[in-house]
Amino acid sequence: MSDELSILKTRATEIQSYLEVSCSNDPEEIKERIVYLMTYMATSGEMLAQAKKHLRSAQTREISKTIVSIAKEQCLSAKVQNALLDSICEDENYLVDFLDRINRTCTHQVDALRSLLSYEKEGMRLNKTGY
């Protein structure tokens, strides 16, 4: 795995660790977490694009040096060629999937936190405790 992919994977693992932390019902903590998640959402989106670029580059390299020669000799079907390509680019595929999941998780957590924040605000309004 290249240095750039290693850096992306390390950063993705850091973001994943944050995503695994639970949030309390404290409105201030919820708002702060939403801010962090929105930043992570943007960051993970960019990282996902970089990982896809690396994946396409690796696939292009592997197609030219491995699959074309095998296909010429053994007449592999397109489906088998694609499966072989996916297995050859395993690290790149993993990173793309990992970053895609992180990006989607950020989105879902922000949505859930907004609902939780609205719930807490309504509870405070009903109890007349202010916000």
N, CA, C and O atoms as a GROMACS GRO file, in nm:
protein
  524
    1MET      N    1   0.086  -0.118   0.000
    1MET     CA    2   0.000   0.000   0.000
    1MET      C    3   0.090   0.124   0.000
    1MET      O    4   0.187   0.130   0.076
    2SER      N    5   0.058   0.219  -0.083
    2SER     CA    6   0.140   0.340  -0.095
    2SER      C    7   0.127   0.426   0.032
    2SER      O    8   0.036   0.408   0.112
    3ASP      N    9   0.222   0.520   0.045
    3ASP     CA   10   0.219   0.610   0.161
    3ASP      C   11   0.090   0.691   0.165
    3ASP      O   12   0.032   0.712   0.272
    4GLU      N   13   0.047   0.737   0.048
    4GLU     CA   14  -0.074   0.819   0.042
    4GLU      C   15  -0.197   0.738   0.085
    4GLU      O   16  -0.284   0.790   0.156
    5LEU      N   17  -0.204   0.613   0.042
    5LEU     CA   18  -0.315   0.528   0.084
    5LEU      C   19  -0.308   0.497   0.233
    5LEU      O   20  -0.411   0.490   0.300
    6SER      N   21  -0.187   0.479   0.285
    6SER     CA   22  -0.170   0.455   0.428
    6SER      C   23  -0.218   0.575   0.510
    6SER      O   24  -0.281   0.559   0.615
    7ILE      N   25  -0.187   0.694   0.462
    7ILE     CA   26  -0.230   0.816   0.530
    7ILE      C   27  -0.383   0.825   0.528
    7ILE      O   28  -0.445   0.858   0.629
    8LEU      N   29  -0.443   0.797   0.412
    8LEU     CA   30  -0.589   0.798   0.402
    8LEU      C   31  -0.651   0.698   0.497
    8LEU      O   32  -0.750   0.728   0.565
    9LYS      N   33  -0.594   0.577   0.503
    9LYS     CA   34  -0.648   0.473   0.591
    9LYS      C   35  -0.634   0.512   0.738
    9LYS      O   36  -0.725   0.489   0.817
   10THR      N   37  -0.521   0.570   0.774
   10THR     CA   38  -0.500   0.614   0.912
   10THR      C   39  -0.602   0.721   0.950
   10THR      O   40  -0.661   0.716   1.058
   11ARG      N   41  -0.620   0.817   0.863
   11ARG     CA   42  -0.717   0.926   0.888
   11ARG      C   43  -0.859   0.870   0.896
   11ARG      O   44  -0.938   0.910   0.981
   12ALA      N   45  -0.891   0.777   0.807
   12ALA     CA   46  -1.024   0.714   0.808
   12ALA      C   47  -1.047   0.639   0.940
   12ALA      O   48  -1.158   0.642   0.994
   13THR      N   49  -0.945   0.573   0.990
   13THR     CA   50  -0.956   0.501   1.117
   13THR      C   51  -0.980   0.599   1.232
   13THR      O   52  -1.056   0.569   1.324
   14GLU      N   53  -0.915   0.715   1.228
   14GLU     CA   54  -0.936   0.818   1.331
   14GLU      C   55  -1.081   0.867   1.328
   14GLU      O   56  -1.144   0.881   1.433
   15ILE      N   57  -1.132   0.894   1.210
   15ILE     CA   58  -1.270   0.941   1.197
   15ILE      C   59  -1.367   0.833   1.243
   15ILE      O   60  -1.465   0.862   1.312
   16GLN      N   61  -1.339   0.708   1.206
   16GLN     CA   62  -1.424   0.596   1.248
   16GLN      C   63  -1.430   0.586   1.400
   16GLN      O   64  -1.536   0.560   1.457
   17SER      N   65  -1.317   0.608   1.466
   17SER     CA   66  -1.314   0.604   1.613
   17SER      C   67  -1.407   0.710   1.672
   17SER      O   68  -1.478   0.684   1.769
   18TYR      N   69  -1.407   0.828   1.614
   18TYR     CA   70  -1.496   0.935   1.660
   18TYR      C   71  -1.641   0.896   1.639
   18TYR      O   72  -1.726   0.922   1.724
   19LEU      N   73  -1.670   0.833   1.525
   19LEU     CA   74  -1.808   0.794   1.493
   19LEU      C   75  -1.861   0.688   1.589
   19LEU      O   76  -1.982   0.675   1.606
   20GLU      N   77  -1.772   0.614   1.651
   20GLU     CA   78  -1.814   0.507   1.742
   20GLU      C   79  -1.840   0.557   1.884
   20GLU      O   80  -1.883   0.479   1.969
   21VAL      N   81  -1.816   0.684   1.912
   21VAL     CA   82  -1.839   0.741   2.044
   21VAL      C   83  -1.983   0.788   2.054
   21VAL      O   84  -2.035   0.854   1.964
   22SER      N   85  -2.048   0.752   2.164
   22SER     CA   86  -2.187   0.794   2.186
   22SER      C   87  -2.192   0.939   2.230
   22SER      O   88  -2.094   0.994   2.282
   23CYS      N   89  -2.306   0.999   2.209
   23CYS     CA   90  -2.328   1.139   2.246
   23CYS      C   91  -2.436   1.143   2.353
   23CYS      O   92  -2.532   1.066   2.349
   24SER      N   93  -2.420   1.234   2.448
   24SER     CA   94  -2.522   1.250   2.552
   24SER      C   95  -2.640   1.330   2.498
   24SER      O   96  -2.642   1.367   2.380
   25ASN      N   97  -2.739   1.356   2.583
   25ASN     CA   98  -2.856   1.435   2.544
   25ASN      C   99  -2.836   1.585   2.568
   25ASN      O  100  -2.930   1.663   2.551
   26ASP      N  101  -2.717   1.625   2.608
   26ASP     CA  102  -2.689   1.765   2.634
   26ASP      C  103  -2.690   1.842   2.501
   26ASP      O  104  -2.611   1.812   2.411
   27PRO      N  105  -2.780   1.941   2.489
   27PRO     CA  106  -2.790   2.015   2.362
   27PRO      C  107  -2.658   2.077   2.315
   27PRO      O  108  -2.631   2.079   2.195
   28GLU      N  109  -2.577   2.126   2.407
   28GLU     CA  110  -2.449   2.186   2.367
   28GLU      C  111  -2.356   2.081   2.307
   28GLU      O  112  -2.288   2.105   2.208
   29GLU      N  113  -2.353   1.963   2.370
   29GLU     CA  114  -2.270   1.855   2.317
   29GLU      C  115  -2.323   1.808   2.181
   29GLU      O  116  -2.244   1.777   2.092
   30ILE      N  117  -2.453   1.804   2.165
   30ILE     CA  118  -2.513   1.764   2.038
   30ILE      C  119  -2.474   1.864   1.928
   30ILE      O  120  -2.433   1.824   1.819
   31LYS      N  121  -2.486   1.993   1.958
   31LYS     CA  122  -2.450   2.095   1.858
   31LYS      C  123  -2.302   2.085   1.821
   31LYS      O  124  -2.267   2.095   1.704
   32GLU      N  125  -2.218   2.065   1.921
   32GLU     CA  126  -2.074   2.054   1.895
   32GLU      C  127  -2.044   1.931   1.809
   32GLU      O  128  -1.962   1.937   1.717
   33ARG      N  129  -2.111   1.822   1.839
   33ARG     CA  130  -2.090   1.700   1.761
   33ARG      C  131  -2.136   1.718   1.617
   33ARG      O  132  -2.071   1.669   1.524
   34ILE      N  133  -2.247   1.787   1.598
   34ILE     CA  134  -2.294   1.813   1.461
   34ILE      C  135  -2.189   1.891   1.383
   34ILE      O  136  -2.163   1.861   1.266
   35VAL      N  137  -2.129   1.990   1.446
   35VAL     CA  138  -2.025   2.070   1.380
   35VAL      C  139  -1.908   1.980   1.339
   35VAL      O  140  -1.859   1.989   1.226
   36TYR      N  141  -1.862   1.894   1.431
   36TYR     CA  142  -1.752   1.803   1.398
   36TYR      C  143  -1.791   1.707   1.287
   36TYR      O  144  -1.713   1.682   1.195
   37LEU      N  145  -1.911   1.654   1.295
   37LEU     CA  146  -1.955   1.557   1.195
   37LEU      C  147  -1.964   1.620   1.056
   37LEU      O  148  -1.931   1.556   0.956
   38MET      N  149  -2.010   1.744   1.050
   38MET     CA  150  -2.018   1.812   0.920
   38MET      C  151  -1.878   1.829   0.862
   38MET      O  152  -1.860   1.816   0.741
   39THR      N  153  -1.780   1.858   0.946
   39THR     CA  154  -1.642   1.869   0.900
   39THR      C  155  -1.592   1.734   0.852
   39THR      O  156  -1.529   1.723   0.747
   40TYR      N  157  -1.619   1.630   0.932
   40TYR     CA  158  -1.578   1.495   0.893
   40TYR      C  159  -1.647   1.450   0.764
   40TYR      O  160  -1.589   1.377   0.684
   41MET      N  161  -1.770   1.493   0.745
   41MET     CA  162  -1.844   1.458   0.624
   41MET      C  163  -1.772   1.516   0.502
   41MET      O  164  -1.753   1.447   0.402
   42ALA      N  165  -1.734   1.641   0.511
   42ALA     CA  166  -1.663   1.705   0.399
   42ALA      C  167  -1.527   1.640   0.378
   42ALA      O  168  -1.488   1.612   0.264
   43THR      N  169  -1.456   1.615   0.486
   43THR     CA  170  -1.324   1.554   0.477
   43THR      C  171  -1.331   1.414   0.418
   43THR      O  172  -1.253   1.378   0.330
   44SER      N  173  -1.426   1.336   0.468
   44SER     CA  174  -1.437   1.198   0.420
   44SER      C  175  -1.482   1.194   0.274
   44SER      O  176  -1.444   1.102   0.201
   45GLY      N  177  -1.560   1.291   0.232
   45GLY     CA  178  -1.598   1.298   0.092
   45GLY      C  179  -1.478   1.321   0.002
   45GLY      O  180  -1.464   1.258  -0.102
   46GLU      N  181  -1.391   1.412   0.044
   46GLU     CA  182  -1.268   1.436  -0.032
   46GLU      C  183  -1.176   1.314  -0.029
   46GLU      O  184  -1.117   1.276  -0.130
   47MET      N  185  -1.165   1.253   0.088
   47MET     CA  186  -1.082   1.133   0.100
   47MET      C  187  -1.136   1.020   0.012
   47MET      O  188  -1.059   0.945  -0.048
   48LEU      N  189  -1.269   1.008   0.006
   48LEU     CA  190  -1.331   0.906  -0.079
   48LEU      C  191  -1.294   0.930  -0.226
   48LEU      O  192  -1.263   0.835  -0.298
   49ALA      N  193  -1.299   1.053  -0.268
   49ALA     CA  194  -1.262   1.085  -0.406
   49ALA      C  195  -1.116   1.048  -0.432
   49ALA      O  196  -1.083   0.994  -0.538
   50GLN      N  197  -1.028   1.077  -0.337
   50GLN     CA  198  -0.887   1.042  -0.352
   50GLN      C  199  -0.868   0.890  -0.359
   50GLN      O  200  -0.792   0.839  -0.440
   51ALA      N  201  -0.941   0.818  -0.272
   51ALA     CA  202  -0.930   0.672  -0.271
   51ALA      C  203  -0.980   0.613  -0.402
   51ALA      O  204  -0.921   0.518  -0.454
   52LYS      N  205  -1.088   0.669  -0.457
   52LYS     CA  206  -1.140   0.621  -0.586
   52LYS      C  207  -1.039   0.647  -0.697
   52LYS      O  208  -1.025   0.567  -0.789
   53LYS      N  209  -0.970   0.761  -0.689
   53LYS     CA  210  -0.867   0.791  -0.788
   53LYS      C  211  -0.756   0.688  -0.783
   53LYS      O  212  -0.709   0.639  -0.886
   54HIS      N  213  -0.713   0.653  -0.661
   54HIS     CA  214  -0.610   0.550  -0.644
   54HIS      C  215  -0.658   0.415  -0.696
   54HIS      O  216  -0.583   0.341  -0.759
   55LEU      N  217  -0.784   0.383  -0.667
   55LEU     CA  218  -0.840   0.257  -0.713
   55LEU      C  219  -0.841   0.250  -0.865
   55LEU      O  220  -0.798   0.151  -0.924
   56ARG      N  221  -0.889   0.356  -0.930
   56ARG     CA  222  -0.891   0.357  -1.077
   56ARG      C  223  -0.750   0.344  -1.134
   56ARG      O  224  -0.729   0.274  -1.234
   57SER      N  225  -0.654   0.410  -1.071
   57SER     CA  226  -0.515   0.403  -1.117
   57SER      C  227  -0.461   0.261  -1.102
   57SER      O  228  -0.395   0.209  -1.192
   58ALA      N  229  -0.488   0.199  -0.988
   58ALA     CA  230  -0.442   0.062  -0.965
   58ALA      C  231  -0.509  -0.034  -1.063
   58ALA      O  232  -0.444  -0.125  -1.116
   59GLN      N  233  -0.637  -0.015  -1.088
   59GLN     CA  234  -0.707  -0.101  -1.183
   59GLN      C  235  -0.650  -0.087  -1.323
   59GLN      O  236  -0.633  -0.186  -1.394
   60THR      N  237  -0.620   0.034  -1.362
   60THR     CA  238  -0.562   0.058  -1.494
   60THR      C  239  -0.427  -0.013  -1.507
   60THR      O  240  -0.399  -0.078  -1.608
   61ARG      N  241  -0.344   0.001  -1.404
   61ARG     CA  242  -0.213  -0.066  -1.404
   61ARG      C  243  -0.230  -0.217  -1.415
   61ARG      O  244  -0.165  -0.284  -1.496
   62GLU      N  245  -0.319  -0.270  -1.332
   62GLU     CA  246  -0.336  -0.415  -1.328
   62GLU      C  247  -0.400  -0.469  -1.456
   62GLU      O  248  -0.366  -0.578  -1.501
   63ILE      N  249  -0.491  -0.394  -1.512
   63ILE     CA  250  -0.551  -0.437  -1.638
   63ILE      C  251  -0.442  -0.451  -1.744
   63ILE      O  252  -0.436  -0.550  -1.816
   64SER      N  253  -0.358  -0.350  -1.752
   64SER     CA  254  -0.257  -0.350  -1.858
   64SER      C  255  -0.153  -0.459  -1.840
   64SER      O  256  -0.104  -0.514  -1.939
   65LYS      N  257  -0.117  -0.492  -1.718
   65LYS     CA  258  -0.009  -0.590  -1.701
   65LYS      C  259  -0.055  -0.732  -1.670
   65LYS      O  260   0.019  -0.827  -1.695
   66THR      N  261  -0.174  -0.750  -1.615
   66THR     CA  262  -0.215  -0.883  -1.574
   66THR      C  263  -0.334  -0.936  -1.652
   66THR      O  264  -0.325  -1.040  -1.717
   67ILE      N  265  -0.443  -0.865  -1.647
   67ILE     CA  266  -0.567  -0.918  -1.702
   67ILE      C  267  -0.562  -0.932  -1.852
   67ILE      O  268  -0.614  -1.030  -1.906
   68VAL      N  269  -0.503  -0.838  -1.920
   68VAL     CA  270  -0.496  -0.846  -2.066
   68VAL      C  271  -0.420  -0.971  -2.109
   68VAL      O  272  -0.464  -1.043  -2.199
   69SER      N  273  -0.308  -0.998  -2.045
   69SER     CA  274  -0.230  -1.117  -2.082
   69SER      C  275  -0.306  -1.246  -2.050
   69SER      O  276  -0.303  -1.340  -2.128
   70ILE      N  277  -0.372  -1.251  -1.935
   70ILE     CA  278  -0.450  -1.370  -1.898
   70ILE      C  279  -0.568  -1.387  -1.993
   70ILE      O  280  -0.595  -1.498  -2.039
   71ALA      N  281  -0.635  -1.279  -2.022
   71ALA     CA  282  -0.752  -1.286  -2.109
   71ALA      C  283  -0.714  -1.336  -2.248
   71ALA      O  284  -0.789  -1.412  -2.310
   72LYS      N  285  -0.600  -1.294  -2.299
   72LYS     CA  286  -0.555  -1.337  -2.431
   72LYS      C  287  -0.526  -1.488  -2.433
   72LYS      O  288  -0.557  -1.557  -2.530
   73GLU      N  289  -0.466  -1.535  -2.325
   73GLU     CA  290  -0.428  -1.676  -2.320
   73GLU      C  291  -0.546  -1.767  -2.289
   73GLU      O  292  -0.558  -1.874  -2.348
   74GLN      N  293  -0.633  -1.727  -2.198
   74GLN     CA  294  -0.735  -1.819  -2.148
   74GLN      C  295  -0.878  -1.778  -2.184
   74GLN      O  296  -0.972  -1.848  -2.148
   75CYS      N  297  -0.894  -1.669  -2.252
   75CYS     CA  298  -1.028  -1.622  -2.291
   75CYS      C  299  -1.123  -1.612  -2.172
   75CYS      O  300  -1.230  -1.672  -2.174
   76LEU      N  301  -1.085  -1.539  -2.071
   76LEU     CA  302  -1.169  -1.521  -1.953
   76LEU      C  303  -1.289  -1.433  -1.986
   76LEU      O  304  -1.279  -1.340  -2.066
   77SER      N  305  -1.401  -1.464  -1.925
   77SER     CA  306  -1.520  -1.381  -1.945
   77SER      C  307  -1.499  -1.246  -1.878
   77SER      O  308  -1.413  -1.232  -1.791
   78ALA      N  309  -1.578  -1.148  -1.916
   78ALA     CA  310  -1.568  -1.015  -1.856
   78ALA      C  311  -1.596  -1.021  -1.706
   78ALA      O  312  -1.532  -0.950  -1.628
   79LYS      N  313  -1.690  -1.105  -1.666
   79LYS     CA  314  -1.724  -1.118  -1.524
   79LYS      C  315  -1.605  -1.171  -1.444
   79LYS      O  316  -1.574  -1.120  -1.336
   80VAL      N  317  -1.538  -1.271  -1.496
   80VAL     CA  318  -1.421  -1.327  -1.429
   80VAL      C  319  -1.307  -1.225  -1.427
   80VAL      O  320  -1.235  -1.215  -1.328
   81GLN      N  321  -1.290  -1.151  -1.536
   81GLN     CA  322  -1.187  -1.048  -1.539
   81GLN      C  323  -1.212  -0.942  -1.432
   81GLN      O  324  -1.119  -0.900  -1.364
   82ASN      N  325  -1.337  -0.899  -1.418
   82ASN     CA  326  -1.371  -0.798  -1.316
   82ASN      C  327  -1.349  -0.852  -1.176
   82ASN      O  328  -1.299  -0.780  -1.089
   83ALA      N  329  -1.385  -0.978  -1.151
   83ALA     CA  330  -1.363  -1.038  -1.020
   83ALA      C  331  -1.214  -1.046  -0.989
   83ALA      O  332  -1.172  -1.018  -0.877
   84LEU      N  333  -1.136  -1.083  -1.088
   84LEU     CA  334  -0.991  -1.088  -1.071
   84LEU      C  335  -0.935  -0.950  -1.041
   84LEU      O  336  -0.851  -0.934  -0.953
   85LEU      N  337  -0.982  -0.851  -1.114
   85LEU     CA  338  -0.937  -0.714  -1.093
   85LEU      C  339  -0.972  -0.667  -0.952
   85LEU      O  340  -0.889  -0.605  -0.886
   86ASP      N  341  -1.093  -0.696  -0.906
   86ASP     CA  342  -1.133  -0.658  -0.770
   86ASP      C  343  -1.043  -0.723  -0.666
   86ASP      O  344  -1.007  -0.660  -0.566
   87SER      N  345  -1.006  -0.848  -0.686
   87SER     CA  346  -0.920  -0.916  -0.590
   87SER      C  347  -0.778  -0.863  -0.593
   87SER      O  348  -0.711  -0.858  -0.490
   88ILE      N  349  -0.731  -0.823  -0.710
   88ILE     CA  350  -0.596  -0.767  -0.721
   88ILE      C  351  -0.590  -0.631  -0.652
   88ILE      O  352  -0.489  -0.598  -0.589
   89CYS      N  353  -0.696  -0.552  -0.663
   89CYS     CA  354  -0.700  -0.418  -0.604
   89CYS      C  355  -0.774  -0.420  -0.470
   89CYS      O  356  -0.852  -0.329  -0.440
   90GLU      N  357  -0.750  -0.522  -0.392
   90GLU     CA  358  -0.823  -0.542  -0.266
   90GLU      C  359  -0.807  -0.426  -0.169
   90GLU      O  360  -0.906  -0.379  -0.113
   91ASP      N  361  -0.685  -0.378  -0.148
   91ASP     CA  362  -0.662  -0.268  -0.054
   91ASP      C  363  -0.733  -0.141  -0.098
   91ASP      O  364  -0.794  -0.072  -0.016
   92GLU      N  365  -0.724  -0.110  -0.225
   92GLU     CA  366  -0.789   0.010  -0.277
   92GLU      C  367  -0.941   0.000  -0.266
   92GLU      O  368  -1.007   0.096  -0.229
   93ASN      N  369  -0.996  -0.118  -0.300
   93ASN     CA  370  -1.140  -0.139  -0.287
   93ASN      C  371  -1.186  -0.126  -0.143
   93ASN      O  372  -1.290  -0.066  -0.115
   94TYR      N  373  -1.108  -0.182  -0.050
   94TYR     CA  374  -1.141  -0.172   0.092
   94TYR      C  375  -1.146  -0.027   0.136
   94TYR      O  376  -1.240   0.014   0.204
   95LEU      N  377  -1.046   0.050   0.099
   95LEU     CA  378  -1.040   0.190   0.141
   95LEU      C  379  -1.157   0.269   0.083
   95LEU      O  380  -1.216   0.352   0.153
   96VAL      N  381  -1.193   0.245  -0.041
   96VAL     CA  382  -1.308   0.312  -0.102
   96VAL      C  383  -1.435   0.278  -0.025
   96VAL      O  384  -1.514   0.366   0.007
   97ASP      N  385  -1.456   0.150   0.004
   97ASP     CA  386  -1.575   0.108   0.079
   97ASP      C  387  -1.576   0.168   0.219
   97ASP      O  388  -1.679   0.215   0.267
   98PHE      N  389  -1.460   0.167   0.286
   98PHE     CA  390  -1.447   0.219   0.421
   98PHE      C  391  -1.484   0.368   0.424
   98PHE      O  392  -1.562   0.412   0.509
   99LEU      N  393  -1.428   0.444   0.333
   99LEU     CA  394  -1.455   0.588   0.330
   99LEU      C  395  -1.599   0.618   0.291
   99LEU      O  396  -1.658   0.714   0.341
  100ASP      N  397  -1.655   0.537   0.202
  100ASP     CA  398  -1.795   0.555   0.166
  100ASP      C  399  -1.884   0.534   0.288
  100ASP      O  400  -1.978   0.610   0.310
  101ARG      N  401  -1.855   0.433   0.367
  101ARG     CA  402  -1.934   0.406   0.488
  101ARG      C  403  -1.916   0.518   0.591
  101ARG      O  404  -2.013   0.558   0.655
  102ILE      N  405  -1.795   0.568   0.607
  102ILE     CA  406  -1.771   0.678   0.701
  102ILE      C  407  -1.852   0.799   0.660
  102ILE      O  408  -1.916   0.863   0.743
  103ASN      N  409  -1.847   0.832   0.530
  103ASN     CA  410  -1.920   0.948   0.482
  103ASN      C  411  -2.070   0.933   0.505
  103ASN      O  412  -2.135   1.028   0.548
  104ARG      N  413  -2.123   0.817   0.478
  104ARG     CA  414  -2.266   0.793   0.500
  104ARG      C  415  -2.301   0.793   0.648
  104ARG      O  416  -2.408   0.841   0.687
  105THR      N  417  -2.213   0.739   0.731
  105THR     CA  418  -2.237   0.738   0.875
  105THR      C  419  -2.241   0.880   0.931
  105THR      O  420  -2.326   0.911   1.015
  106CYS      N  421  -2.152   0.965   0.885
  106CYS     CA  422  -2.154   1.106   0.926
  106CYS      C  423  -2.290   1.167   0.893
  106CYS      O  424  -2.350   1.235   0.977
  107THR      N  425  -2.338   1.143   0.773
  107THR     CA  426  -2.467   1.197   0.731
  107THR      C  427  -2.579   1.148   0.821
  107THR      O  428  -2.663   1.226   0.866
  108HIS      N  429  -2.582   1.018   0.847
  108HIS     CA  430  -2.688   0.961   0.931
  108HIS      C  431  -2.679   1.011   1.075
  108HIS      O  432  -2.782   1.037   1.139
  109GLN      N  433  -2.558   1.025   1.127
  109GLN     CA  434  -2.544   1.074   1.264
  109GLN      C  435  -2.589   1.219   1.275
  109GLN      O  436  -2.654   1.256   1.373
  110VAL      N  437  -2.556   1.301   1.177
  110VAL     CA  438  -2.600   1.441   1.181
  110VAL      C  439  -2.752   1.446   1.179
  110VAL      O  440  -2.811   1.522   1.255
  111ASP      N  441  -2.816   1.367   1.095
  111ASP     CA  442  -2.962   1.363   1.090
  111ASP      C  443  -3.020   1.321   1.225
  111ASP      O  444  -3.114   1.382   1.274
  112ALA      N  445  -2.963   1.217   1.284
  112ALA     CA  446  -3.012   1.168   1.413
  112ALA      C  447  -2.990   1.273   1.523
  112ALA      O  448  -3.077   1.293   1.608
  113LEU      N  449  -2.876   1.338   1.521
  113LEU     CA  450  -2.846   1.439   1.622
  113LEU      C  451  -2.938   1.560   1.610
  113LEU      O  452  -2.977   1.620   1.710
  114ARG      N  453  -2.971   1.597   1.489
  114ARG     CA  454  -3.065   1.708   1.470
  114ARG      C  455  -3.201   1.673   1.530
  114ARG      O  456  -3.265   1.757   1.594
  115SER      N  457  -3.245   1.550   1.510
  115SER     CA  458  -3.371   1.505   1.569
  115SER      C  459  -3.363   1.506   1.721
  115SER      O  460  -3.456   1.550   1.789
  116LEU      N  461  -3.251   1.457   1.773
  116LEU     CA  462  -3.231   1.455   1.918
  116LEU      C  463  -3.228   1.597   1.974
  116LEU      O  464  -3.285   1.623   2.080
  117LEU      N  465  -3.163   1.688   1.905
  117LEU     CA  466  -3.156   1.827   1.948
  117LEU      C  467  -3.296   1.889   1.949
  117LEU      O  468  -3.331   1.961   2.042
  118SER      N  469  -3.374   1.864   1.846
  118SER     CA  470  -3.511   1.915   1.841
  118SER      C  471  -3.593   1.860   1.956
  118SER      O  472  -3.671   1.932   2.018
  119TYR      N  473  -3.577   1.733   1.985
  119TYR     CA  474  -3.648   1.669   2.096
  119TYR      C  475  -3.611   1.736   2.229
  119TYR      O  476  -3.699   1.767   2.309
  120GLU      N  477  -3.483   1.758   2.251
  120GLU     CA  478  -3.438   1.821   2.375
  120GLU      C  479  -3.489   1.965   2.385
  120GLU      O  480  -3.530   2.009   2.493
  121LYS      N  481  -3.485   2.038   2.275
  121LYS     CA  482  -3.534   2.176   2.276
  121LYS      C  483  -3.684   2.180   2.308
  121LYS      O  484  -3.730   2.266   2.384
  122GLU      N  485  -3.759   2.088   2.250
  122GLU     CA  486  -3.903   2.082   2.278
  122GLU      C  487  -3.929   2.047   2.424
  122GLU      O  488  -4.019   2.103   2.486
  123GLY      N  489  -3.850   1.956   2.479
  123GLY     CA  490  -3.862   1.922   2.621
  123GLY      C  491  -3.835   2.041   2.710
  123GLY      O  492  -3.906   2.063   2.808
  124MET      N  493  -3.735   2.119   2.676
  124MET     CA  494  -3.704   2.239   2.753
  124MET      C  495  -3.815   2.343   2.741
  124MET      O  496  -3.850   2.410   2.838
  125ARG      N  497  -3.870   2.355   2.622
  125ARG     CA  498  -3.979   2.449   2.601
  125ARG      C  499  -4.100   2.410   2.685
  125ARG      O  500  -4.162   2.495   2.749
  126LEU      N  501  -4.132   2.283   2.685
  126LEU     CA  502  -4.246   2.236   2.762
  126LEU      C  503  -4.225   2.252   2.911
  126LEU      O  504  -4.319   2.279   2.986
  127ASN      N  505  -4.100   2.235   2.953
  127ASN     CA  506  -4.067   2.251   3.095
  127ASN      C  507  -4.034   2.396   3.131
  127ASN      O  508  -4.007   2.427   3.247
  128LYS      N  509  -4.037   2.483   3.030
  128LYS     CA  510  -4.008   2.625   3.046
  128LYS      C  511  -3.871   2.651   3.111
  128LYS      O  512  -3.856   2.742   3.193
  129THR      N  513  -3.774   2.569   3.074
  129THR     CA  514  -3.641   2.587   3.128
  129THR      C  515  -3.554   2.673   3.038
  129THR      O  516  -3.443   2.710   3.076
  130GLY      N  517  -3.605   2.704   2.922
  130GLY     CA  518  -3.527   2.787   2.828
  130GLY      C  519  -3.421   2.705   2.759
  130GLY      O  520  -3.400   2.587   2.788
  131TYR      N  521  -3.356   2.773   2.667
  131TYR     CA  522  -3.250   2.704   2.592
  131TYR      C  523  -3.136   2.797   2.569
  131TYR      O  524  -3.036   2.758   2.507
   0.00000   0.00000   0.00000
